[in-house]
Amino acid sequence: AQCCTAAFIALFFTRFWLISVLYAAWWFIDRETPRKGGRRIHAIRNSVVWRYMRDYFPITLVKTAELDPRQNYLMGFHPHGVLAAGAFINFCTEASGFSTLFPGITPHLMMLSLWFRIPFFREYVMSGGLVSSDKESASYVLQRPEGGNVLAIIVGGAQEALDARPGSYTLLLKNRKGFVRLAIEHGTSLVPIFSFGENDLFEQVRNPKGSWLRQLQHRLQQVMGISLPLFHARGIFQYSFGLVPFRRPVYTVVGKPIPVQRKHSPSKEDVDQVHQKYLNELSKLFEEHKAKYNIPEDKHLEFI
């Protein structure tokens, strides 16, 4: 992202300044596209690079129920992890075979709006199916009458990344209900997803709640909109220290749809009821599959 911004500015001071001028004009004309379903490029989604990335960990997409291509769905992805590698590979590329597992379904993954303000980089992220993380963008996808659209939201967001470390099953979800209200307003079924192994890809510097580091990270998140976990893993040619993620398997398990009755103005009680059902189904999904992925029997999801 920084390189794209630097290149955009640097071109103004070269004989190729017209490239930046024309791009700035295009950027202005095209500014609403991230809120209108984005602009995916299938050649980029199908690039062999993503298959190498999938095989590095490896990352596997696991289907547990059919999705009707005549319906739209809102998927909640958990946990965020440090880099949300599972969410990217499974929903922004075809490396794990999303379109084969769920024929007739087009996935869209929400991303912080600020990333779509970065010149050139915005074109790259949209090419994979990423869309802006605001209500207008979500509604555009969920209300498409032809159906066959999935809106995936990493519910815990950047803040949840601060708890991402091996053996952690803490989800920032207890008071996150906006996605539930959105589903009720559009009558869209909710689909819980748990990505086993997502938190195992990096170690993180100890930052318990109340510590000076955690307070600093929260302050920076409030200012910048993104969290800054201090993570480390392995190096390129050695396994003791570095920023390259560990080679540990990730299994992204897609649960069954939770039917939601449409209400244009849902009450707090309506939202709370569906939210609790979602928590129950997500916990059930975790409990039913944890033994397959070597999660200890005494480990359970914790919602904060």
PDB file of C-alpha atoms in Angstrom:
ATOM      1  CA  ALA A   1       0.000   0.000   0.000  1.00  0.00           C
ATOM      2  CA  GLN A   2       2.815   2.396   0.918  1.00  0.00           C
ATOM      3  CA  CYS A   3       4.609   1.544  -2.335  1.00  0.00           C
ATOM      4  CA  CYS A   4       1.477   2.314  -4.371  1.00  0.00           C
ATOM      5  CA  THR A   5       1.065   5.698  -2.682  1.00  0.00           C
ATOM      6  CA  ALA A   6       4.760   6.504  -3.145  1.00  0.00           C
ATOM      7  CA  ALA A   7       4.640   5.545  -6.828  1.00  0.00           C
ATOM      8  CA  PHE A   8       1.523   7.668  -7.420  1.00  0.00           C
ATOM      9  CA  ILE A   9       3.176  10.748  -5.881  1.00  0.00           C
ATOM     10  CA  ALA A  10       6.605  10.124  -7.431  1.00  0.00           C
ATOM     11  CA  LEU A  11       5.163   9.951 -10.956  1.00  0.00           C
ATOM     12  CA  PHE A  12       4.091  13.608 -10.649  1.00  0.00           C
ATOM     13  CA  PHE A  13       7.788  14.567 -10.586  1.00  0.00           C
ATOM     14  CA  THR A  14       8.765  12.608 -13.694  1.00  0.00           C
ATOM     15  CA  ARG A  15       7.975  12.819 -17.389  1.00  0.00           C
ATOM     16  CA  PHE A  16       5.251  10.238 -16.726  1.00  0.00           C
ATOM     17  CA  TRP A  17       3.254  12.709 -14.610  1.00  0.00           C
ATOM     18  CA  LEU A  18       0.280  12.318 -16.957  1.00  0.00           C
ATOM     19  CA  ILE A  19      -0.233   8.737 -15.690  1.00  0.00           C
ATOM     20  CA  SER A  20      -0.959  10.015 -12.186  1.00  0.00           C
ATOM     21  CA  VAL A  21      -3.164  12.819 -13.509  1.00  0.00           C
ATOM     22  CA  LEU A  22      -5.257  10.436 -15.607  1.00  0.00           C
ATOM     23  CA  TYR A  23      -5.431   7.921 -12.765  1.00  0.00           C
ATOM     24  CA  ALA A  24      -6.575  10.651 -10.349  1.00  0.00           C
ATOM     25  CA  ALA A  25      -9.398  11.500 -12.779  1.00  0.00           C
ATOM     26  CA  TRP A  26     -10.338   7.809 -13.070  1.00  0.00           C
ATOM     27  CA  TRP A  27     -10.173   7.435  -9.305  1.00  0.00           C
ATOM     28  CA  PHE A  28     -12.695  10.267  -8.885  1.00  0.00           C
ATOM     29  CA  ILE A  29     -15.070   8.888 -11.533  1.00  0.00           C
ATOM     30  CA  ASP A  30     -14.802   5.357 -10.133  1.00  0.00           C
ATOM     31  CA  ARG A  31     -14.934   6.307  -6.436  1.00  0.00           C
ATOM     32  CA  GLU A  32     -18.258   4.537  -5.729  1.00  0.00           C
ATOM     33  CA  THR A  33     -17.268   1.131  -7.159  1.00  0.00           C
ATOM     34  CA  PRO A  34     -15.992  -0.329  -3.821  1.00  0.00           C
ATOM     35  CA  ARG A  35     -19.518   0.323  -2.445  1.00  0.00           C
ATOM     36  CA  LYS A  36     -21.220  -1.139  -5.528  1.00  0.00           C
ATOM     37  CA  GLY A  37     -19.966  -4.717  -5.391  1.00  0.00           C
ATOM     38  CA  GLY A  38     -16.391  -3.981  -6.433  1.00  0.00           C
ATOM     39  CA  ARG A  39     -14.806  -5.107  -9.691  1.00  0.00           C
ATOM     40  CA  ARG A  40     -13.453  -8.646  -9.598  1.00  0.00           C
ATOM     41  CA  ILE A  41     -10.983  -9.895 -12.217  1.00  0.00           C
ATOM     42  CA  HIS A  42     -11.217 -13.666 -12.614  1.00  0.00           C
ATOM     43  CA  ALA A  43      -7.700 -14.000 -14.057  1.00  0.00           C
ATOM     44  CA  ILE A  44      -6.255 -12.565 -10.851  1.00  0.00           C
ATOM     45  CA  ARG A  45      -8.545 -14.655  -8.594  1.00  0.00           C
ATOM     46  CA  ASN A  46      -7.377 -17.772 -10.469  1.00  0.00           C
ATOM     47  CA  SER A  47      -3.664 -16.911 -10.440  1.00  0.00           C
ATOM     48  CA  VAL A  48      -1.282 -19.782  -9.701  1.00  0.00           C
ATOM     49  CA  VAL A  49       0.357 -17.578  -7.033  1.00  0.00           C
ATOM     50  CA  TRP A  50      -2.612 -18.156  -4.716  1.00  0.00           C
ATOM     51  CA  ARG A  51      -2.335 -21.937  -5.112  1.00  0.00           C
ATOM     52  CA  TYR A  52       1.276 -21.761  -3.933  1.00  0.00           C
ATOM     53  CA  MET A  53       0.121 -19.645  -0.981  1.00  0.00           C
ATOM     54  CA  ARG A  54      -2.651 -22.177  -0.210  1.00  0.00           C
ATOM     55  CA  ASP A  55      -0.184 -25.073  -0.266  1.00  0.00           C
ATOM     56  CA  TYR A  56       2.348 -23.275   1.952  1.00  0.00           C
ATOM     57  CA  PHE A  57       0.202 -23.650   5.090  1.00  0.00           C
ATOM     58  CA  PRO A  58      -1.924 -25.441   3.646  1.00  0.00           C
ATOM     59  CA  ILE A  59      -5.395 -23.831   3.717  1.00  0.00           C
ATOM     60  CA  THR A  60      -8.528 -25.952   3.193  1.00  0.00           C
ATOM     61  CA  LEU A  61     -12.133 -24.825   2.748  1.00  0.00           C
ATOM     62  CA  VAL A  62     -14.588 -27.262   4.374  1.00  0.00           C
ATOM     63  CA  LYS A  63     -18.261 -27.352   3.362  1.00  0.00           C
ATOM     64  CA  THR A  64     -20.868 -28.695   5.816  1.00  0.00           C
ATOM     65  CA  ALA A  65     -24.122 -27.630   4.104  1.00  0.00           C
ATOM     66  CA  GLU A  66     -25.491 -26.627   0.717  1.00  0.00           C
ATOM     67  CA  LEU A  67     -26.103 -22.986  -0.180  1.00  0.00           C
ATOM     68  CA  ASP A  68     -29.001 -22.151  -2.493  1.00  0.00           C
ATOM     69  CA  PRO A  69     -27.732 -19.996  -5.415  1.00  0.00           C
ATOM     70  CA  ARG A  70     -31.140 -18.279  -5.523  1.00  0.00           C
ATOM     71  CA  GLN A  71     -30.495 -16.771  -2.069  1.00  0.00           C
ATOM     72  CA  ASN A  72     -28.045 -14.206  -0.716  1.00  0.00           C
ATOM     73  CA  TYR A  73     -26.082 -14.971   2.460  1.00  0.00           C
ATOM     74  CA  LEU A  74     -24.218 -13.070   5.140  1.00  0.00           C
ATOM     75  CA  MET A  75     -21.232 -15.058   6.447  1.00  0.00           C
ATOM     76  CA  GLY A  76     -19.485 -14.286   9.721  1.00  0.00           C
ATOM     77  CA  PHE A  77     -15.804 -15.268   9.615  1.00  0.00           C
ATOM     78  CA  HIS A  78     -13.990 -16.108  12.880  1.00  0.00           C
ATOM     79  CA  PRO A  79     -11.333 -15.538  14.111  1.00  0.00           C
ATOM     80  CA  HIS A  80      -9.565 -12.617  12.440  1.00  0.00           C
ATOM     81  CA  GLY A  81      -6.086 -13.934  13.208  1.00  0.00           C
ATOM     82  CA  VAL A  82      -3.145 -11.637  12.551  1.00  0.00           C
ATOM     83  CA  LEU A  83      -3.485 -11.400   8.776  1.00  0.00           C
ATOM     84  CA  ALA A  84      -6.827 -13.137   8.033  1.00  0.00           C
ATOM     85  CA  ALA A  85      -5.020 -15.489   5.629  1.00  0.00           C
ATOM     86  CA  GLY A  86      -7.896 -17.984   5.571  1.00  0.00           C
ATOM     87  CA  ALA A  87     -10.463 -15.318   4.710  1.00  0.00           C
ATOM     88  CA  PHE A  88      -8.307 -13.992   1.870  1.00  0.00           C
ATOM     89  CA  ILE A  89      -7.464 -17.340   0.262  1.00  0.00           C
ATOM     90  CA  ASN A  90     -10.978 -18.755   0.574  1.00  0.00           C
ATOM     91  CA  PHE A  91     -13.030 -15.726  -0.495  1.00  0.00           C
ATOM     92  CA  CYS A  92     -10.699 -13.563  -2.602  1.00  0.00           C
ATOM     93  CA  THR A  93      -9.119 -16.320  -4.686  1.00  0.00           C
ATOM     94  CA  GLU A  94     -10.179 -19.620  -6.214  1.00  0.00           C
ATOM     95  CA  ALA A  95      -7.194 -21.476  -4.738  1.00  0.00           C
ATOM     96  CA  SER A  96      -9.358 -23.439  -2.285  1.00  0.00           C
ATOM     97  CA  GLY A  97     -12.119 -24.022  -4.839  1.00  0.00           C
ATOM     98  CA  PHE A  98     -14.919 -21.810  -3.501  1.00  0.00           C
ATOM     99  CA  SER A  99     -16.831 -21.774  -6.800  1.00  0.00           C
ATOM    100  CA  THR A 100     -16.543 -25.556  -7.103  1.00  0.00           C
ATOM    101  CA  LEU A 101     -17.781 -26.191  -3.554  1.00  0.00           C
ATOM    102  CA  PHE A 102     -20.533 -23.558  -3.792  1.00  0.00           C
ATOM    103  CA  PRO A 103     -21.604 -23.385  -7.466  1.00  0.00           C
ATOM    104  CA  GLY A 104     -23.575 -20.319  -8.460  1.00  0.00           C
ATOM    105  CA  ILE A 105     -22.390 -18.338  -5.429  1.00  0.00           C
ATOM    106  CA  THR A 106     -20.266 -15.176  -5.743  1.00  0.00           C
ATOM    107  CA  PRO A 107     -18.263 -14.254  -2.608  1.00  0.00           C
ATOM    108  CA  HIS A 108     -17.540 -10.698  -1.466  1.00  0.00           C
ATOM    109  CA  LEU A 109     -15.267  -9.998   1.519  1.00  0.00           C
ATOM    110  CA  MET A 110     -15.537  -6.716   3.406  1.00  0.00           C
ATOM    111  CA  MET A 111     -12.400  -4.668   4.024  1.00  0.00           C
ATOM    112  CA  LEU A 112     -11.772  -1.367   5.829  1.00  0.00           C
ATOM    113  CA  SER A 113     -12.806   1.530   3.618  1.00  0.00           C
ATOM    114  CA  LEU A 114      -9.472   3.336   4.037  1.00  0.00           C
ATOM    115  CA  TRP A 115      -7.684   0.724   1.869  1.00  0.00           C
ATOM    116  CA  PHE A 116      -9.828   1.761  -1.102  1.00  0.00           C
ATOM    117  CA  ARG A 117      -8.447   5.281  -0.862  1.00  0.00           C
ATOM    118  CA  ILE A 118      -4.945   4.125  -1.809  1.00  0.00           C
ATOM    119  CA  PRO A 119      -4.164   4.689  -5.509  1.00  0.00           C
ATOM    120  CA  PHE A 120      -3.493   1.564  -7.620  1.00  0.00           C
ATOM    121  CA  PHE A 121      -3.818  -0.649  -4.512  1.00  0.00           C
ATOM    122  CA  ARG A 122      -7.616  -0.222  -4.607  1.00  0.00           C
ATOM    123  CA  GLU A 123      -7.718  -1.833  -8.064  1.00  0.00           C
ATOM    124  CA  TYR A 124      -5.757  -4.819  -6.776  1.00  0.00           C
ATOM    125  CA  VAL A 125      -7.954  -5.471  -3.733  1.00  0.00           C
ATOM    126  CA  MET A 126     -11.163  -5.061  -5.729  1.00  0.00           C
ATOM    127  CA  SER A 127      -9.932  -7.592  -8.293  1.00  0.00           C
ATOM    128  CA  GLY A 128     -10.220 -10.358  -5.687  1.00  0.00           C
ATOM    129  CA  GLY A 129     -13.779  -9.487  -4.652  1.00  0.00           C
ATOM    130  CA  LEU A 130     -13.105  -7.176  -1.715  1.00  0.00           C
ATOM    131  CA  VAL A 131     -15.687  -4.474  -1.020  1.00  0.00           C
ATOM    132  CA  SER A 132     -15.855  -1.498   1.310  1.00  0.00           C
ATOM    133  CA  SER A 133     -16.898  -2.171   4.919  1.00  0.00           C
ATOM    134  CA  ASP A 134     -19.816   0.224   5.273  1.00  0.00           C
ATOM    135  CA  LYS A 135     -23.571  -0.290   5.392  1.00  0.00           C
ATOM    136  CA  GLU A 136     -24.184   1.027   1.895  1.00  0.00           C
ATOM    137  CA  SER A 137     -21.733  -1.497   0.471  1.00  0.00           C
ATOM    138  CA  ALA A 138     -23.227  -4.375   2.463  1.00  0.00           C
ATOM    139  CA  SER A 139     -26.777  -3.496   1.441  1.00  0.00           C
ATOM    140  CA  TYR A 140     -25.815  -3.351  -2.230  1.00  0.00           C
ATOM    141  CA  VAL A 141     -24.643  -6.982  -2.132  1.00  0.00           C
ATOM    142  CA  LEU A 142     -27.399  -8.369   0.101  1.00  0.00           C
ATOM    143  CA  GLN A 143     -30.338  -6.807  -1.734  1.00  0.00           C
ATOM    144  CA  ARG A 144     -29.390  -8.004  -5.227  1.00  0.00           C
ATOM    145  CA  PRO A 145     -32.603  -9.677  -6.448  1.00  0.00           C
ATOM    146  CA  GLU A 146     -30.979 -12.417  -8.547  1.00  0.00           C
ATOM    147  CA  GLY A 147     -29.451 -14.044  -5.437  1.00  0.00           C
ATOM    148  CA  GLY A 148     -26.265 -16.077  -5.430  1.00  0.00           C
ATOM    149  CA  ASN A 149     -24.221 -13.506  -3.482  1.00  0.00           C
ATOM    150  CA  VAL A 150     -22.285 -13.989  -0.263  1.00  0.00           C
ATOM    151  CA  LEU A 151     -21.112 -11.128   1.915  1.00  0.00           C
ATOM    152  CA  ALA A 152     -18.355 -12.308   4.253  1.00  0.00           C
ATOM    153  CA  ILE A 153     -17.572 -10.163   7.296  1.00  0.00           C
ATOM    154  CA  ILE A 154     -14.651 -10.717   9.658  1.00  0.00           C
ATOM    155  CA  VAL A 155     -16.805  -9.763  12.630  1.00  0.00           C
ATOM    156  CA  GLY A 156     -14.048  -9.354  15.229  1.00  0.00           C
ATOM    157  CA  GLY A 157     -12.205  -6.956  12.954  1.00  0.00           C
ATOM    158  CA  ALA A 158      -8.815  -5.435  13.557  1.00  0.00           C
ATOM    159  CA  GLN A 159      -9.314  -5.297  17.323  1.00  0.00           C
ATOM    160  CA  GLU A 160      -9.648  -9.084  17.525  1.00  0.00           C
ATOM    161  CA  ALA A 161      -6.195  -9.438  15.947  1.00  0.00           C
ATOM    162  CA  LEU A 162      -4.710  -8.239  19.246  1.00  0.00           C
ATOM    163  CA  ASP A 163      -5.818 -11.549  20.838  1.00  0.00           C
ATOM    164  CA  ALA A 164      -4.580 -13.721  17.964  1.00  0.00           C
ATOM    165  CA  ARG A 165      -2.028 -16.208  19.264  1.00  0.00           C
ATOM    166  CA  PRO A 166      -1.706 -20.015  19.201  1.00  0.00           C
ATOM    167  CA  GLY A 167      -4.186 -21.730  21.511  1.00  0.00           C
ATOM    168  CA  SER A 168      -6.466 -18.689  21.771  1.00  0.00           C
ATOM    169  CA  TYR A 169     -10.184 -19.144  21.099  1.00  0.00           C
ATOM    170  CA  THR A 170     -11.327 -15.707  22.229  1.00  0.00           C
ATOM    171  CA  LEU A 171     -13.719 -13.960  19.835  1.00  0.00           C
ATOM    172  CA  LEU A 172     -14.718 -10.304  19.951  1.00  0.00           C
ATOM    173  CA  LEU A 173     -18.389 -11.014  19.347  1.00  0.00           C
ATOM    174  CA  LYS A 174     -20.430 -10.543  22.522  1.00  0.00           C
ATOM    175  CA  ASN A 175     -21.453  -6.968  21.684  1.00  0.00           C
ATOM    176  CA  ARG A 176     -20.939  -7.033  17.921  1.00  0.00           C
ATOM    177  CA  LYS A 177     -24.484  -7.069  16.589  1.00  0.00           C
ATOM    178  CA  GLY A 178     -24.440  -4.766  13.569  1.00  0.00           C
ATOM    179  CA  PHE A 179     -24.058  -7.670  11.151  1.00  0.00           C
ATOM    180  CA  VAL A 180     -27.094  -9.374  12.751  1.00  0.00           C
ATOM    181  CA  ARG A 181     -29.229  -6.247  12.357  1.00  0.00           C
ATOM    182  CA  LEU A 182     -28.105  -6.053   8.726  1.00  0.00           C
ATOM    183  CA  ALA A 183     -29.171  -9.669   8.131  1.00  0.00           C
ATOM    184  CA  ILE A 184     -32.603  -9.058   9.686  1.00  0.00           C
ATOM    185  CA  GLU A 185     -33.190  -5.870   7.666  1.00  0.00           C
ATOM    186  CA  HIS A 186     -32.544  -7.797   4.443  1.00  0.00           C
ATOM    187  CA  GLY A 187     -33.997 -11.148   5.510  1.00  0.00           C
ATOM    188  CA  THR A 188     -30.623 -12.752   4.733  1.00  0.00           C
ATOM    189  CA  SER A 189     -29.606 -16.086   6.249  1.00  0.00           C
ATOM    190  CA  LEU A 190     -26.549 -15.958   8.503  1.00  0.00           C
ATOM    191  CA  VAL A 191     -23.754 -18.486   7.994  1.00  0.00           C
ATOM    192  CA  PRO A 192     -21.185 -18.975  10.803  1.00  0.00           C
ATOM    193  CA  ILE A 193     -17.612 -19.823   9.814  1.00  0.00           C
ATOM    194  CA  PHE A 194     -14.771 -20.911  12.054  1.00  0.00           C
ATOM    195  CA  SER A 195     -11.241 -21.070  10.669  1.00  0.00           C
ATOM    196  CA  PHE A 196      -9.336 -23.664  12.708  1.00  0.00           C
ATOM    197  CA  GLY A 197      -5.625 -22.840  12.834  1.00  0.00           C
ATOM    198  CA  GLU A 198      -6.042 -19.160  11.912  1.00  0.00           C
ATOM    199  CA  ASN A 199      -4.577 -18.034  15.241  1.00  0.00           C
ATOM    200  CA  ASP A 200      -1.659 -20.486  15.019  1.00  0.00           C
ATOM    201  CA  LEU A 201       0.198 -18.789  12.161  1.00  0.00           C
ATOM    202  CA  PHE A 202       2.028 -16.220  14.314  1.00  0.00           C
ATOM    203  CA  GLU A 203       3.227 -15.714  17.860  1.00  0.00           C
ATOM    204  CA  GLN A 204       2.391 -12.352  19.407  1.00  0.00           C
ATOM    205  CA  VAL A 205       4.172 -10.250  22.013  1.00  0.00           C
ATOM    206  CA  ARG A 206       2.351 -10.572  25.316  1.00  0.00           C
ATOM    207  CA  ASN A 207      -0.214  -7.757  25.604  1.00  0.00           C
ATOM    208  CA  PRO A 208      -2.764  -8.559  28.339  1.00  0.00           C
ATOM    209  CA  LYS A 209      -5.708  -6.217  28.786  1.00  0.00           C
ATOM    210  CA  GLY A 210      -4.692  -3.244  30.919  1.00  0.00           C
ATOM    211  CA  SER A 211      -1.017  -3.418  29.956  1.00  0.00           C
ATOM    212  CA  TRP A 212       0.697  -0.338  28.545  1.00  0.00           C
ATOM    213  CA  LEU A 213       1.217  -2.108  25.210  1.00  0.00           C
ATOM    214  CA  ARG A 214      -2.464  -3.000  24.863  1.00  0.00           C
ATOM    215  CA  GLN A 215      -3.500   0.563  25.741  1.00  0.00           C
ATOM    216  CA  LEU A 216      -1.078   1.920  23.123  1.00  0.00           C
ATOM    217  CA  GLN A 217      -2.389  -0.518  20.512  1.00  0.00           C
ATOM    218  CA  HIS A 218      -5.995   0.497  21.230  1.00  0.00           C
ATOM    219  CA  ARG A 219      -5.076   4.178  20.997  1.00  0.00           C
ATOM    220  CA  LEU A 220      -3.361   3.655  17.638  1.00  0.00           C
ATOM    221  CA  GLN A 221      -6.335   1.645  16.396  1.00  0.00           C
ATOM    222  CA  GLN A 222      -8.722   4.469  17.284  1.00  0.00           C
ATOM    223  CA  VAL A 223      -6.560   6.960  15.402  1.00  0.00           C
ATOM    224  CA  MET A 224      -5.582   4.844  12.371  1.00  0.00           C
ATOM    225  CA  GLY A 225      -8.524   2.445  12.104  1.00  0.00           C
ATOM    226  CA  ILE A 226      -6.211  -0.582  11.959  1.00  0.00           C
ATOM    227  CA  SER A 227      -4.602  -2.562  14.775  1.00  0.00           C
ATOM    228  CA  LEU A 228      -0.863  -3.119  15.064  1.00  0.00           C
ATOM    229  CA  PRO A 229      -0.210  -6.500  16.715  1.00  0.00           C
ATOM    230  CA  LEU A 230       3.472  -7.108  17.470  1.00  0.00           C
ATOM    231  CA  PHE A 231       3.784 -10.526  15.872  1.00  0.00           C
ATOM    232  CA  HIS A 232       6.628 -12.808  14.866  1.00  0.00           C
ATOM    233  CA  ALA A 233       7.021 -16.305  13.452  1.00  0.00           C
ATOM    234  CA  ARG A 234       9.802 -17.793  11.312  1.00  0.00           C
ATOM    235  CA  GLY A 235      12.348 -16.529   8.810  1.00  0.00           C
ATOM    236  CA  ILE A 236      12.764 -17.427   5.162  1.00  0.00           C
ATOM    237  CA  PHE A 237      15.729 -19.767   5.700  1.00  0.00           C
ATOM    238  CA  GLN A 238      15.382 -20.518   9.416  1.00  0.00           C
ATOM    239  CA  TYR A 239      12.598 -21.367  11.840  1.00  0.00           C
ATOM    240  CA  SER A 240      13.660 -19.485  14.962  1.00  0.00           C
ATOM    241  CA  PHE A 241      12.532 -15.907  14.280  1.00  0.00           C
ATOM    242  CA  GLY A 242      11.087 -13.759  11.509  1.00  0.00           C
ATOM    243  CA  LEU A 243       7.892 -12.340  10.022  1.00  0.00           C
ATOM    244  CA  VAL A 244       7.058 -15.217   7.680  1.00  0.00           C
ATOM    245  CA  PRO A 245       4.006 -17.150   8.996  1.00  0.00           C
ATOM    246  CA  PHE A 246       4.483 -20.648  10.367  1.00  0.00           C
ATOM    247  CA  ARG A 247       3.595 -23.545   8.060  1.00  0.00           C
ATOM    248  CA  ARG A 248       0.582 -24.739  10.005  1.00  0.00           C
ATOM    249  CA  PRO A 249      -2.667 -26.042   8.471  1.00  0.00           C
ATOM    250  CA  VAL A 250      -5.786 -23.878   8.389  1.00  0.00           C
ATOM    251  CA  TYR A 251      -9.223 -25.466   8.003  1.00  0.00           C
ATOM    252  CA  THR A 252     -11.975 -22.951   7.284  1.00  0.00           C
ATOM    253  CA  VAL A 253     -15.253 -24.693   8.162  1.00  0.00           C
ATOM    254  CA  VAL A 254     -18.431 -23.171   6.697  1.00  0.00           C
ATOM    255  CA  GLY A 255     -21.484 -23.921   8.851  1.00  0.00           C
ATOM    256  CA  LYS A 256     -25.115 -24.321   7.872  1.00  0.00           C
ATOM    257  CA  PRO A 257     -27.316 -21.277   7.160  1.00  0.00           C
ATOM    258  CA  ILE A 258     -29.384 -19.797   9.989  1.00  0.00           C
ATOM    259  CA  PRO A 259     -32.748 -18.588   8.551  1.00  0.00           C
ATOM    260  CA  VAL A 260     -33.559 -14.976   9.433  1.00  0.00           C
ATOM    261  CA  GLN A 261     -37.012 -13.404   9.196  1.00  0.00           C
ATOM    262  CA  ARG A 262     -36.995 -10.028   7.479  1.00  0.00           C
ATOM    263  CA  LYS A 263     -37.969  -6.929   9.478  1.00  0.00           C
ATOM    264  CA  HIS A 264     -37.356  -3.410   8.180  1.00  0.00           C
ATOM    265  CA  SER A 265     -36.934  -1.964  11.683  1.00  0.00           C
ATOM    266  CA  PRO A 266     -35.896  -4.782  14.032  1.00  0.00           C
ATOM    267  CA  SER A 267     -36.152  -4.098  17.757  1.00  0.00           C
ATOM    268  CA  LYS A 268     -33.290  -4.620  20.195  1.00  0.00           C
ATOM    269  CA  GLU A 269     -35.003  -7.830  21.324  1.00  0.00           C
ATOM    270  CA  ASP A 270     -35.169  -9.095  17.730  1.00  0.00           C
ATOM    271  CA  VAL A 271     -31.461  -8.455  17.244  1.00  0.00           C
ATOM    272  CA  ASP A 272     -30.500  -9.986  20.597  1.00  0.00           C
ATOM    273  CA  GLN A 273     -32.510 -13.123  19.888  1.00  0.00           C
ATOM    274  CA  VAL A 274     -30.907 -13.752  16.479  1.00  0.00           C
ATOM    275  CA  HIS A 275     -27.483 -12.816  17.835  1.00  0.00           C
ATOM    276  CA  GLN A 276     -27.781 -15.411  20.618  1.00  0.00           C
ATOM    277  CA  LYS A 277     -28.851 -18.032  18.097  1.00  0.00           C
ATOM    278  CA  TYR A 278     -25.798 -17.159  16.008  1.00  0.00           C
ATOM    279  CA  LEU A 279     -23.495 -17.547  19.048  1.00  0.00           C
ATOM    280  CA  ASN A 280     -25.058 -20.924  19.803  1.00  0.00           C
ATOM    281  CA  GLU A 281     -24.639 -22.168  16.231  1.00  0.00           C
ATOM    282  CA  LEU A 282     -21.045 -20.931  16.053  1.00  0.00           C
ATOM    283  CA  SER A 283     -20.218 -22.691  19.338  1.00  0.00           C
ATOM    284  CA  LYS A 284     -21.907 -25.837  18.064  1.00  0.00           C
ATOM    285  CA  LEU A 285     -19.861 -25.697  14.858  1.00  0.00           C
ATOM    286  CA  PHE A 286     -16.663 -25.354  16.879  1.00  0.00           C
ATOM    287  CA  GLU A 287     -17.526 -28.216  19.244  1.00  0.00           C
ATOM    288  CA  GLU A 288     -18.547 -30.573  16.433  1.00  0.00           C
ATOM    289  CA  HIS A 289     -15.305 -30.147  14.499  1.00  0.00           C
ATOM    290  CA  LYS A 290     -12.596 -29.340  17.042  1.00  0.00           C
ATOM    291  CA  ALA A 291     -11.552 -32.978  17.598  1.00  0.00           C
ATOM    292  CA  LYS A 292     -10.795 -33.364  13.853  1.00  0.00           C
ATOM    293  CA  TYR A 293      -8.345 -30.488  14.030  1.00  0.00           C
ATOM    294  CA  ASN A 294      -6.542 -31.473  17.237  1.00  0.00           C
ATOM    295  CA  ILE A 295      -8.201 -28.947  19.543  1.00  0.00           C
ATOM    296  CA  PRO A 296      -8.137 -30.197  23.176  1.00  0.00           C
ATOM    297  CA  GLU A 297     -11.479 -31.352  24.559  1.00  0.00           C
ATOM    298  CA  ASP A 298     -11.363 -28.764  27.380  1.00  0.00           C
ATOM    299  CA  LYS A 299     -11.035 -25.833  24.939  1.00  0.00           C
ATOM    300  CA  HIS A 300     -14.186 -23.844  24.144  1.00  0.00           C
ATOM    301  CA  LEU A 301     -15.000 -20.558  22.434  1.00  0.00           C
ATOM    302  CA  GLU A 302     -14.958 -17.485  24.662  1.00  0.00           C
ATOM    303  CA  PHE A 303     -17.006 -14.471  23.587  1.00  0.00           C
ATOM    304  CA  ILE A 304     -15.928 -11.053  24.826  1.00  0.00           C
TER     305      ILE A 304
END
